[in-house]
Coordinates of C-alpha atoms in Angstrom, one line a residue:
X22 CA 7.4 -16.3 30.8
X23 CA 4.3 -15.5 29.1
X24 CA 5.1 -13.5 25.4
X25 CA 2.1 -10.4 25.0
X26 CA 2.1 -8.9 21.1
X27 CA 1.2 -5.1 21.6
X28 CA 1.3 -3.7 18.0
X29 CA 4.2 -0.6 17.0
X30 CA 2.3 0.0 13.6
X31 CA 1.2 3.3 13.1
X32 CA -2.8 2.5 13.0
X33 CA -2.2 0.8 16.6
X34 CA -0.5 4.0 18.4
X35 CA -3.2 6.0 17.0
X36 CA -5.6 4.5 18.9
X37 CA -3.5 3.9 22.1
X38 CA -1.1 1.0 21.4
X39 CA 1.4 2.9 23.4
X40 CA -0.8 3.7 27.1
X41 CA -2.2 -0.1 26.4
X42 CA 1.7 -1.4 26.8
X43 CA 2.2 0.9 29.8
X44 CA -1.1 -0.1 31.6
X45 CA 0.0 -3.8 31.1
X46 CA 3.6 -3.7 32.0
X47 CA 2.4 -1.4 35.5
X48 CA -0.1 -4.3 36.2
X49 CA 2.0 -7.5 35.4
X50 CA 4.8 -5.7 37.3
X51 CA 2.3 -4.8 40.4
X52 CA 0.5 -8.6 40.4
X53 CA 4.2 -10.2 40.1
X54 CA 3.4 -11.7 36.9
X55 CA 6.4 -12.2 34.5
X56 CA 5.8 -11.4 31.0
X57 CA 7.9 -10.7 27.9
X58 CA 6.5 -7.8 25.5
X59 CA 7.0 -7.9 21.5
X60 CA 6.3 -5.4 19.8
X61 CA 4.7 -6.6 16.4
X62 CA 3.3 -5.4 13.3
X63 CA -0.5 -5.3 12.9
X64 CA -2.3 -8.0 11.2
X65 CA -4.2 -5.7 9.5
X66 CA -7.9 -5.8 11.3
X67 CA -7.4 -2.3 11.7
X68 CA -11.2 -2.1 13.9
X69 CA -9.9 -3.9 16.5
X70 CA -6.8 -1.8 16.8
X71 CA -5.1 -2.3 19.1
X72 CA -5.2 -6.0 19.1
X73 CA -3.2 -7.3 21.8
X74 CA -2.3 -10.5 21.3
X75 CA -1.2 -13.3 24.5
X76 CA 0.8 -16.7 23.2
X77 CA -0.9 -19.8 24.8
X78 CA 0.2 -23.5 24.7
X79 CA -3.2 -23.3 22.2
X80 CA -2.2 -20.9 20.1
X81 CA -2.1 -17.0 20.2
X82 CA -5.5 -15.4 21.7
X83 CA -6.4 -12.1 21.0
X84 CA -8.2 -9.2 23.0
X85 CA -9.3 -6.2 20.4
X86 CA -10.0 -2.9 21.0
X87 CA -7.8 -3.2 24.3
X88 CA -8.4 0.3 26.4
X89 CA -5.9 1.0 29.1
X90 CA -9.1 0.6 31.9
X91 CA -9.5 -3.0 30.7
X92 CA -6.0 -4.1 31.5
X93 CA -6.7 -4.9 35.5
X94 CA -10.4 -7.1 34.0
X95 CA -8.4 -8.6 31.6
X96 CA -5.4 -9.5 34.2
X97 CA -8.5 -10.7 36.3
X98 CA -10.3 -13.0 33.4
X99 CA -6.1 -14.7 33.7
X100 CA -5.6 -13.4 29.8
X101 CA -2.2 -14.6 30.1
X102 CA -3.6 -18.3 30.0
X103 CA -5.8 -16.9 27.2
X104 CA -9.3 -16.8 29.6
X105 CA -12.3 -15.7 28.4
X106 CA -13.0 -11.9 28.6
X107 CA -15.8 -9.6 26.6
X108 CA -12.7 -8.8 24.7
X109 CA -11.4 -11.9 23.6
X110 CA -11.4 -12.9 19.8
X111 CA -10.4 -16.0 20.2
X112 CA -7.4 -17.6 18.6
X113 CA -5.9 -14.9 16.2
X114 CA -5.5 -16.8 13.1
X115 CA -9.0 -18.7 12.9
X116 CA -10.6 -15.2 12.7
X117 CA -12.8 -15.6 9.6
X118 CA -10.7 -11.9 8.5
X119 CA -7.0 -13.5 9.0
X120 CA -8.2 -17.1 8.2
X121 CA -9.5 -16.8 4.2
X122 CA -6.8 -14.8 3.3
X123 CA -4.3 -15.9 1.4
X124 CA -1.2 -14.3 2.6
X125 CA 2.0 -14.1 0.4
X126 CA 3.4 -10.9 0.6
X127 CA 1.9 -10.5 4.3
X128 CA 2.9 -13.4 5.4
X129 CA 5.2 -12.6 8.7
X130 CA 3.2 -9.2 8.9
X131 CA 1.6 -8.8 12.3
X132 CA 3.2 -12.6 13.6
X133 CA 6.9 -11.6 13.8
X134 CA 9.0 -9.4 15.8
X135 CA 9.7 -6.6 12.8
X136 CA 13.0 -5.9 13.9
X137 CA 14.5 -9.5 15.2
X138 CA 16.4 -10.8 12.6
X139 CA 16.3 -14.3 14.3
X140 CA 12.4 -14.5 14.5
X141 CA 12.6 -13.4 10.3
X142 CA 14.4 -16.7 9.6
X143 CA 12.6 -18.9 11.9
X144 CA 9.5 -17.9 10.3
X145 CA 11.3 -18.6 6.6
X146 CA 12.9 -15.4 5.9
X147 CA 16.2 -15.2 3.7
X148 CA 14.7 -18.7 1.5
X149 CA 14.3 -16.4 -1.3
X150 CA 17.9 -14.7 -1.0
X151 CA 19.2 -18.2 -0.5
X152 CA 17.6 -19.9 -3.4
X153 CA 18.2 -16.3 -5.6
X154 CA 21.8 -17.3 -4.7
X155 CA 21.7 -20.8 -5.8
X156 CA 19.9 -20.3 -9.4
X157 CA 22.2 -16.9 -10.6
X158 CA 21.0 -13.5 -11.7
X159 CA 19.4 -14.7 -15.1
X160 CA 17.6 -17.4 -13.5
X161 CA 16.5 -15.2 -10.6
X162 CA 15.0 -12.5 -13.4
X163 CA 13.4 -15.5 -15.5
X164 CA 11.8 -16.8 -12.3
X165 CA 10.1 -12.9 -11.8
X166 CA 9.1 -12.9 -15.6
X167 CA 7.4 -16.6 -15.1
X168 CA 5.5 -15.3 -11.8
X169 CA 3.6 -12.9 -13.7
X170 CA 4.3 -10.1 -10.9
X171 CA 3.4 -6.4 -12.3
X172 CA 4.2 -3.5 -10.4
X173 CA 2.3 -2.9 -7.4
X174 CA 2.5 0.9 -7.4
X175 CA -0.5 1.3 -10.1
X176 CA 1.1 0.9 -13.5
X177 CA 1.2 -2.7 -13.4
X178 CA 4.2 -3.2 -15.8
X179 CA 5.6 -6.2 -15.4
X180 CA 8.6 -6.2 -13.1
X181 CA 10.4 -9.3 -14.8
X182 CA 10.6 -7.2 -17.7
X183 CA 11.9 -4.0 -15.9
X184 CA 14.3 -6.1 -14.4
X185 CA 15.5 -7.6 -17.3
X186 CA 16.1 -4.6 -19.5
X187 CA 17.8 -2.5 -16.6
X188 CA 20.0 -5.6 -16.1
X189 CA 21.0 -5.4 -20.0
X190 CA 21.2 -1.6 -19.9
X191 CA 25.1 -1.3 -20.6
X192 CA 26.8 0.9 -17.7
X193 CA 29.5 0.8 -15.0
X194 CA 26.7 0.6 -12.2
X195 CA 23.2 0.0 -12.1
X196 CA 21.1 1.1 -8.9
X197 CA 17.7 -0.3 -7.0
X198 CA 15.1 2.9 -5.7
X199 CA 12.5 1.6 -3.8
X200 CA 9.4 3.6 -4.1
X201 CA 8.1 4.2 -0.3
X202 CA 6.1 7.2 -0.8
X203 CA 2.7 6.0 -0.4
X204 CA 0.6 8.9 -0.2
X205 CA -2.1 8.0 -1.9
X206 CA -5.6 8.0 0.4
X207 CA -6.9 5.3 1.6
X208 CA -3.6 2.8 0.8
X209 CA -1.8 1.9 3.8
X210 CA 0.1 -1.5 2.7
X211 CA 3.7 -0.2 1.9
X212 CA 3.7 1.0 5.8
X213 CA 2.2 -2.2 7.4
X214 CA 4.8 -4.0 5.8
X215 CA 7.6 -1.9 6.2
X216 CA 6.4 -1.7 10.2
X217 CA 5.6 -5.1 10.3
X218 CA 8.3 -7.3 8.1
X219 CA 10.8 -4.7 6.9
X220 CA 13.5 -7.7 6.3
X221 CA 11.2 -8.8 3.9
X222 CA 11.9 -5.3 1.8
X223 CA 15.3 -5.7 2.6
X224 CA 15.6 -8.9 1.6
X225 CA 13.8 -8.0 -2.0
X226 CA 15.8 -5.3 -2.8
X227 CA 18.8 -7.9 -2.1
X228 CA 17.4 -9.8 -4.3
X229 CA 16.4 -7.6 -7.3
X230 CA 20.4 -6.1 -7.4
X231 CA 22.0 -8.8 -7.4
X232 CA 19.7 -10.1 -10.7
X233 CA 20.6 -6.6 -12.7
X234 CA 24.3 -6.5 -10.7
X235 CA 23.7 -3.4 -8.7
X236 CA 25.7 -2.7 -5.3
X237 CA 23.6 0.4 -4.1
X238 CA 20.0 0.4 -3.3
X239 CA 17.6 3.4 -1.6
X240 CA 14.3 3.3 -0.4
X241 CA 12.9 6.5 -0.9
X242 CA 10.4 6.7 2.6
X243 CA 7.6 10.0 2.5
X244 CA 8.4 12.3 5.8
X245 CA 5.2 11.3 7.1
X246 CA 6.1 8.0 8.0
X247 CA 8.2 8.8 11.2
X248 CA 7.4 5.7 12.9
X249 CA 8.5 3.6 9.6
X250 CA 11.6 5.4 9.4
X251 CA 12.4 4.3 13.0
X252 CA 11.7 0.6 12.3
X253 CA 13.4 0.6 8.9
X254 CA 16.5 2.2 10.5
X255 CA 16.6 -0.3 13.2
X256 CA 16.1 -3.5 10.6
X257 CA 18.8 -1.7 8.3
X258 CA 21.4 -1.6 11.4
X259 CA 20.6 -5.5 12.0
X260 CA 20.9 -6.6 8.6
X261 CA 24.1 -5.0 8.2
X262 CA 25.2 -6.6 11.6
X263 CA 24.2 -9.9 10.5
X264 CA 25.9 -9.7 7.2
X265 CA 22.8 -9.8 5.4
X266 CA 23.6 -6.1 4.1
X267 CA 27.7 -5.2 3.2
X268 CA 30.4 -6.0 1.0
X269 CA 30.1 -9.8 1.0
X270 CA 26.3 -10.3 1.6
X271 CA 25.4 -13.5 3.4
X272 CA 29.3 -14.9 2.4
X273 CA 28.3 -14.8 -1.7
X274 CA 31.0 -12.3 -2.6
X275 CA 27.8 -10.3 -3.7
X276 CA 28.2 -6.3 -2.3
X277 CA 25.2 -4.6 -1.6
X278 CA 23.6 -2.0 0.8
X279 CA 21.0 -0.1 1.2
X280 CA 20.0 3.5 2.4
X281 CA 16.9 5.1 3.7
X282 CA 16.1 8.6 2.1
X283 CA 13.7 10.6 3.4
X284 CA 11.4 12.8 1.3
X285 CA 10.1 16.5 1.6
X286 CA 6.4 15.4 1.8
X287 CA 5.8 16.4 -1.9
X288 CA 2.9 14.0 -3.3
X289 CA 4.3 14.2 -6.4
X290 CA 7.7 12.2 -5.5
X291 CA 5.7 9.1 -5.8
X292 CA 5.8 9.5 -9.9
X293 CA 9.2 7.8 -10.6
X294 CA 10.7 10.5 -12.1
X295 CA 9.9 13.4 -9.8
X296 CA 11.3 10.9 -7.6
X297 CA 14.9 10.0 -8.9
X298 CA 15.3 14.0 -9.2
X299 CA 14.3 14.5 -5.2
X300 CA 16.6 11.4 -4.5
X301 CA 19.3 13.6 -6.6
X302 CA 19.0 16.5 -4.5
X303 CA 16.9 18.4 -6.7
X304 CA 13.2 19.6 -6.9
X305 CA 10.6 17.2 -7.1
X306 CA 9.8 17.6 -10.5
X307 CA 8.8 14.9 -13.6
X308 CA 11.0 13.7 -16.2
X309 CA 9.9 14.2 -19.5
X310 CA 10.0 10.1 -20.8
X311 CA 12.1 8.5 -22.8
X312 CA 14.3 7.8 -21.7
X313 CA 12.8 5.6 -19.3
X314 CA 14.9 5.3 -15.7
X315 CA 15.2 1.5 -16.9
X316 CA 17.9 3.5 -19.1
X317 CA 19.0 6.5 -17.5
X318 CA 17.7 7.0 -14.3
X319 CA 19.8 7.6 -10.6
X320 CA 22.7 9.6 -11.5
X321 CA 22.3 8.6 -14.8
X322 CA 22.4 5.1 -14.5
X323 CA 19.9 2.1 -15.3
X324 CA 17.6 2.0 -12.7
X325 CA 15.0 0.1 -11.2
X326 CA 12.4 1.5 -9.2
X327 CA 9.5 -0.5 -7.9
X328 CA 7.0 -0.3 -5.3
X329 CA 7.7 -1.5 -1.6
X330 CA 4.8 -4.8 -2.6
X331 CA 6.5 -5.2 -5.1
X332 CA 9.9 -5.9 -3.9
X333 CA 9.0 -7.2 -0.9
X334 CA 7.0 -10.1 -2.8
X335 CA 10.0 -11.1 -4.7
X336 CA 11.6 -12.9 -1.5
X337 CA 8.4 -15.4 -1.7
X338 CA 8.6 -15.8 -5.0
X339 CA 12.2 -17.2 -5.6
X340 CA 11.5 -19.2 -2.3
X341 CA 7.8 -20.8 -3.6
X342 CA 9.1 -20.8 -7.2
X343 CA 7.4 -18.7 -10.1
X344 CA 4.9 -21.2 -10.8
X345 CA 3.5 -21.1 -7.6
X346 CA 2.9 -17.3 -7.7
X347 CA 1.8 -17.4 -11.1
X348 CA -1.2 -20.2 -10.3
X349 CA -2.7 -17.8 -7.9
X350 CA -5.1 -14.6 -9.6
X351 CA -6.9 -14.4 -13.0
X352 CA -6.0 -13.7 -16.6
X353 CA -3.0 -11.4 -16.7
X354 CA -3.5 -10.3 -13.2
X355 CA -1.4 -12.9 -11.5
X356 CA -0.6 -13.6 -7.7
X357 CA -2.4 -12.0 -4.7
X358 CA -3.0 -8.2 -3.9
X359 CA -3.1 -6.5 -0.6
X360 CA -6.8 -5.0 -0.8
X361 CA -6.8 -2.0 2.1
X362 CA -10.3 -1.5 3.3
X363 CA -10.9 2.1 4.2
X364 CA -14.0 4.9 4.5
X365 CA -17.1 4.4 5.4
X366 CA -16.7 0.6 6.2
X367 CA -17.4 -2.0 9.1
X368 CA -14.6 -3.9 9.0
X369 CA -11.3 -1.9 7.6
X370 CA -8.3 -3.3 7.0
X371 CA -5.4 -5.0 5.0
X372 CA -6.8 -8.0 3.5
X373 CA -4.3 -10.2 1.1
X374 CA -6.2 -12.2 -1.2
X375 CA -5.2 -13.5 -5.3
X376 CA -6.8 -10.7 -7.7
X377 CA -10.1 -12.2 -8.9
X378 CA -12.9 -11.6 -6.2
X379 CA -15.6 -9.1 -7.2
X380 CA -15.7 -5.1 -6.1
X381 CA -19.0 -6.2 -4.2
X382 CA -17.4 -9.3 -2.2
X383 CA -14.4 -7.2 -1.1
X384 CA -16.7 -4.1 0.0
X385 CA -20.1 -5.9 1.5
X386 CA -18.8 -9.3 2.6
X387 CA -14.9 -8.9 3.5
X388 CA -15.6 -4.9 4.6
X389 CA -19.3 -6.0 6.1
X390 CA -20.5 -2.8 4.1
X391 CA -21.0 0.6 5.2
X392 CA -20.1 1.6 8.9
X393 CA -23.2 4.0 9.3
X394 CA -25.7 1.5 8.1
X395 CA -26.5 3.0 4.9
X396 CA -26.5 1.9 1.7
X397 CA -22.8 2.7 0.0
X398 CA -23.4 5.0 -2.6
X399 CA -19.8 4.5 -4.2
X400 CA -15.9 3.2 -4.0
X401 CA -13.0 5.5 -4.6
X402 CA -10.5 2.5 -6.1
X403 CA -6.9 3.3 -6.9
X404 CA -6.4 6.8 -4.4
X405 CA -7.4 10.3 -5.2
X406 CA -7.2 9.9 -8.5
X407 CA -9.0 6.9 -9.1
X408 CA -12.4 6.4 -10.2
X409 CA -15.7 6.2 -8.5
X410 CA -17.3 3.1 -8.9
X411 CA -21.1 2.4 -8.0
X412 CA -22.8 -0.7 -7.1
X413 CA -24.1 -1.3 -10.3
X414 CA -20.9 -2.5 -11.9
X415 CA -20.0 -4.5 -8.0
X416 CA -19.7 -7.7 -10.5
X417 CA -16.7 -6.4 -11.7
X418 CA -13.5 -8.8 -10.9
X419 CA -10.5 -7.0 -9.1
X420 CA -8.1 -7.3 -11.7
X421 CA -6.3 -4.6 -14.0
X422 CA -7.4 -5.0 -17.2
X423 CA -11.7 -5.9 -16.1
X424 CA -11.5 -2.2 -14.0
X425 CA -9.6 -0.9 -17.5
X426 CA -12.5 -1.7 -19.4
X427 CA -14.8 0.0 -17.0
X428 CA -12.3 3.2 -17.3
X429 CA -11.0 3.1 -13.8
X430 CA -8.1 1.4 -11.6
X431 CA -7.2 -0.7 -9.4
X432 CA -4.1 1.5 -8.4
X433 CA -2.2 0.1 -5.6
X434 CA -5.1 -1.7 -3.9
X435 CA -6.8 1.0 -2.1
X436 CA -10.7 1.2 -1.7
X437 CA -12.9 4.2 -0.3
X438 CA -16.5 3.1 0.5
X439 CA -18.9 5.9 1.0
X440 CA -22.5 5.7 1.7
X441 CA -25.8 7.6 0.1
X442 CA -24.9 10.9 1.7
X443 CA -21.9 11.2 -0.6
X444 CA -22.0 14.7 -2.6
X445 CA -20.3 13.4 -5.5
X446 CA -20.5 16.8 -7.3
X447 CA -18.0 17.7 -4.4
X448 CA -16.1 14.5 -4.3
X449 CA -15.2 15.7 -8.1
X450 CA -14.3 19.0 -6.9
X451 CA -11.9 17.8 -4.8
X452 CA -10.0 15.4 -6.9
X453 CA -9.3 18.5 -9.2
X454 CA -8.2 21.0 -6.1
X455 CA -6.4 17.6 -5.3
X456 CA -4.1 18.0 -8.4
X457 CA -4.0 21.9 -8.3
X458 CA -2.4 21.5 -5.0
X459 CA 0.2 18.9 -5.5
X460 CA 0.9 19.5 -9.4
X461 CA 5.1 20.4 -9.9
X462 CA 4.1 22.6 -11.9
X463 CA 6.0 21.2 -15.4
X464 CA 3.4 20.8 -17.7
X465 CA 0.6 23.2 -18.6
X466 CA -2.3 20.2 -18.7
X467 CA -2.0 20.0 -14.9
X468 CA -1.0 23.0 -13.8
X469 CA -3.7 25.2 -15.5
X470 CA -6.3 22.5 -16.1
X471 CA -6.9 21.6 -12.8
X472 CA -7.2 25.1 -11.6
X473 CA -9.7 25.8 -14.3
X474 CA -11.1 22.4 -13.1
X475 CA -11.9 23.5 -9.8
X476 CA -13.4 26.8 -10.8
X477 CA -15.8 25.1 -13.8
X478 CA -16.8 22.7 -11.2
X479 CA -17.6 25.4 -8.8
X480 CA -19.8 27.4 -11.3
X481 CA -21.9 23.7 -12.4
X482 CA -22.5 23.7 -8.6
X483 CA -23.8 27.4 -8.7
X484 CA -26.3 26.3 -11.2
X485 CA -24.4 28.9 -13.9
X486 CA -25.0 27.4 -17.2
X487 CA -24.6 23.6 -16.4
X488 CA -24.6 21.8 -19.4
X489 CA -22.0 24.2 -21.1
X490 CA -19.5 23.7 -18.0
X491 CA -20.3 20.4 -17.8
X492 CA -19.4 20.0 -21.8
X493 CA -16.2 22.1 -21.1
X494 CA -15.2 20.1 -17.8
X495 CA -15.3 17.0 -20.3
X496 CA -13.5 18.5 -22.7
X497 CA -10.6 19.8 -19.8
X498 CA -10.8 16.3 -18.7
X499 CA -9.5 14.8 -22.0
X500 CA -6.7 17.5 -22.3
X501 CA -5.7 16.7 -18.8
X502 CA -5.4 12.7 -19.3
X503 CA -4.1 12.7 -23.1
X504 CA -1.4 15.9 -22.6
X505 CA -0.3 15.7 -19.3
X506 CA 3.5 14.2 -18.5
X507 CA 2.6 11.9 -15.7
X508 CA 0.2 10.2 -13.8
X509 CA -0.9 13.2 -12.1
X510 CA -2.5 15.2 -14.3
X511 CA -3.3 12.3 -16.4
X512 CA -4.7 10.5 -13.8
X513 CA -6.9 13.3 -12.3
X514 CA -9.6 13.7 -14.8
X515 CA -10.6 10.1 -13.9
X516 CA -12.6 10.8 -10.2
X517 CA -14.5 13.5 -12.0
X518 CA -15.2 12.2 -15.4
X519 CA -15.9 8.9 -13.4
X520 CA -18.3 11.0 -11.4
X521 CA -20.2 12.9 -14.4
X522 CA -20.6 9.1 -15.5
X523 CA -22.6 7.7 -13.0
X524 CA -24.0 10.1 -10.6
X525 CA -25.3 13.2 -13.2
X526 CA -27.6 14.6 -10.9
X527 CA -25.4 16.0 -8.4
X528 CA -24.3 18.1 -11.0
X529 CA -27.5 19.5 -11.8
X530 CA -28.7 20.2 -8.5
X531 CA -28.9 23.6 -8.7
X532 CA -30.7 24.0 -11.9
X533 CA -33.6 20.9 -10.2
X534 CA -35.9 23.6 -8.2
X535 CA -36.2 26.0 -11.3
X536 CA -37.0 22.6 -13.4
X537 CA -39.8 21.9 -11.1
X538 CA -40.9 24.7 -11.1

């Protein structure tokens, strides 16, 4: 029986995933051929969407951009034997995209039924768990500290260290929060993996309480993930009938389990604070800090809460060693990073590669440059409230601390190409209207600044004494990022003031006819 990969990730229903695995089961079941569907993950070349995939004595073949009308040509070119077909992409994994990456974290995303716990271990799940096991909680935190992982949220604070300091917080129970509320645009690597390899979260969070001796672990999932829920909920229910999740996990005598929280949709709930007090029952609002939720965070209690990458990398680093991890990346920015591809762009996607490669090989060679042919103007790095980078500093090495120095972020991997049409005048509008609309509300920086934001903006744009708004916009913008109590409001001031920086003169459009005049 010949096995056919039709993608369940999110990216692939939207483009028909779903009427592609109907139009193939009505024809295999009309020409009498017997085949046996799995539904996997994407691989992350997210133009070819949906990417069926057929498993050949060769190797796996795949067809791209499969229509339902091409499934009777494509049963007619004998794609079940992997025969040629306008379509065809070849074999999957020698696709110059799949083939240079080096995949870590990604590693079962896209090749693996997400949901069969058996097809997990056969492609070396539970190693990490095993080993973790093996070497004891002290051991298990040293070996985080040596990989040089930091978090993959955006911070980038080293998650040994968090680990560490939660595991010495004195208390009568401790607590793991994964941070699923990716809801920053243009980042998409929390779902892929949670659609495509969600043992692999499971599995980390396993892992990470049983180094600071917690029994309880959420993952706190945004509302607009309905399709992640679903998988989640479905790997959750296996582990726990497998033993991998319980009172005696995997037969250690180690009790933990995990529950799946779903958020309100606030954007907010992905600061940690606003976070633990939405997981608590409460608003979504921020935390003043300290005391950090190392120290009092869940209920109270010493907590850690890390990004879905984040977690979900610790499995391949107690099975590869911390060494290993560490050897991959540059200066202080060790390991790989999941760069998502999005905008204006040929070739979008998830592509996992160590930190290190410049902002102009990830955006013209790996994303083959803009879609509509046109020069890119700019790249959004880090979600809406990351700076605007032009393609003057496209030398600049992804890592944390070479963007730093340029003022901007790399965030949590995500990357917005636009092209010369870009109105970056309006792009700055909108990161400020951005914050207006999602600020809690807590602190006066945000709340009023980025409503006077937005209207200062609007007035530059009117051509009503430029270079005083533009003075005060600066001056708001500092206020914003130095009084602010999170990342919010602190982080919003960097799209515009990155903006002012390097395009000036779509803020002075208005006042240019009068000057030429």
């Amino acid at each position: 029986m010949t096995k056919v990969y039709v993608p369940r990730d999110m990216a692939a229903l939207a483009v028909g995933a779903k009427r592609v695995l109907a139009a193939i089961e009505k024809e295999a079941a009309a020409r009498g051929e017997a085949i046996q569907i799995v539904r996997n993950g994407s691989r992350g070349l997210l133009w070819l969407e949906p990417l069926v995939e057929v498993e050949t004595p060769e190797g796996r073949i795949g067809y791209g951009n499969v229509k339902p009308s091409d499934v009777p040509s494509l049963f007619d070119a004998g794609f079940l034997r992997g025969g040629a077909h306008p379509l065809s992409i070849g074999k999957v994994e020698e696709h110059p995209y799949w083939a240079k990456q080096t995949r870590v974290t990604f590693e079962r995303v896209g090749v693996i039924d997400p949901v069969n716990l058996d097809d997990y271990v056969a492609h070396g799940g539970g190693q990490g768990l095993a080993k973790a096991f093996e070497i004891g909680p002290a051991k298990v935190i040293e070996e985080v500290t040596k990989s040089g992982l930091r978090g993959r949220g955006g911070a980038g604070f080293p998650a040994g260290i968090k680990w560490k300091t939660v595991a010495d917080a004195p208390a009568d129970r401790r607590y793991v929060v994964t941070n699923a509320d990716e809801g920053d645009s243009g980042t998409f690597a929390d779902r892929m993996v949670m659609e495509g390899d969600p043992f692999v979260l499971i599995e980390g969070m396993t892992i990470c309480g049983y180094a600071i001796g917690a029994s309880k672990g959420f993952i706190y999932l945004r509302a607009e993930y309905p399709q992640c829920a679903e998988v989640l909920t479905e790997a959750l229910e296996a582990a726990r009938k497998a033993g991998w999740l319980g009172p005696n996990v995997r037969g250690s005598g180690f009790a933990f389990d995990i529950e799946l929280r779903i958020g309100a949709g606030a954007y907010v709930c992905g600061e940690e604070t606003s976070l633990l007090e939405s997981l608590e029952g409460k608003r979504g609002i921020v935390r003043a800090k300290p005391p950090l939720p190392a120290h009092v965070g869940f209920m109270s209690r010493p907590t850690v809460v890390n990004n879905v990458l984040t977690l979900a990398t610790a499995p391949a680093i107690l099975a590869k060693g911390g060494e290993y991890y560490a050897s991959l990346g540059v200066g202080r920015s060790r390991g790989t990073m999941p760069l998502q591809i999005a905008g204006n762009v040929k070739f979008g996607g998830l592509y996992e590669t160590p930190f290190g490669l410049t902002l102009g090989e990830i955006v013209n060679d790996i994303g083959g440059g803009s879609l509509s042919g046109r020069p890119v103007r700019a790249v959004q790095c880090g979600g809406p409230l990351g700076a605007y980078v032009p393609p003057s500093l496209f030398d600049t090495p992804f890592d944390y601390e070479a963007f730093q120095k340029h003022d901007s972020l790399i965030g949590h991997g995500g990357l917005v190409v636009f092209d010369d049409t870009v109105d970056m005048a309006q792009m700055a509008r909108f990161g400020m209207e951005f914050c207006a609309i999602e600020s809690c509300g807590k602190c006066t920086p945000c709340r009023i600044g980025s409503t006077r934001g937005v209207e200062t903006i609007d007035r530059i744009v009117e051509g009503v004494d430029v270079e005083a708004n533009i003075e005060l916009l600066s001056d708001l913008c500092h206020t914003m990022k130095f009084g602010s109590l999170c990342a919010l409001g602190g982080f919003a001031p960097y799209p515009v003031e990155s903006a002012l920086r390097h395009y000036p003169e779509d803020f002075r459009k208005a006042t240019l006819p009068a000057a030429a005049e």
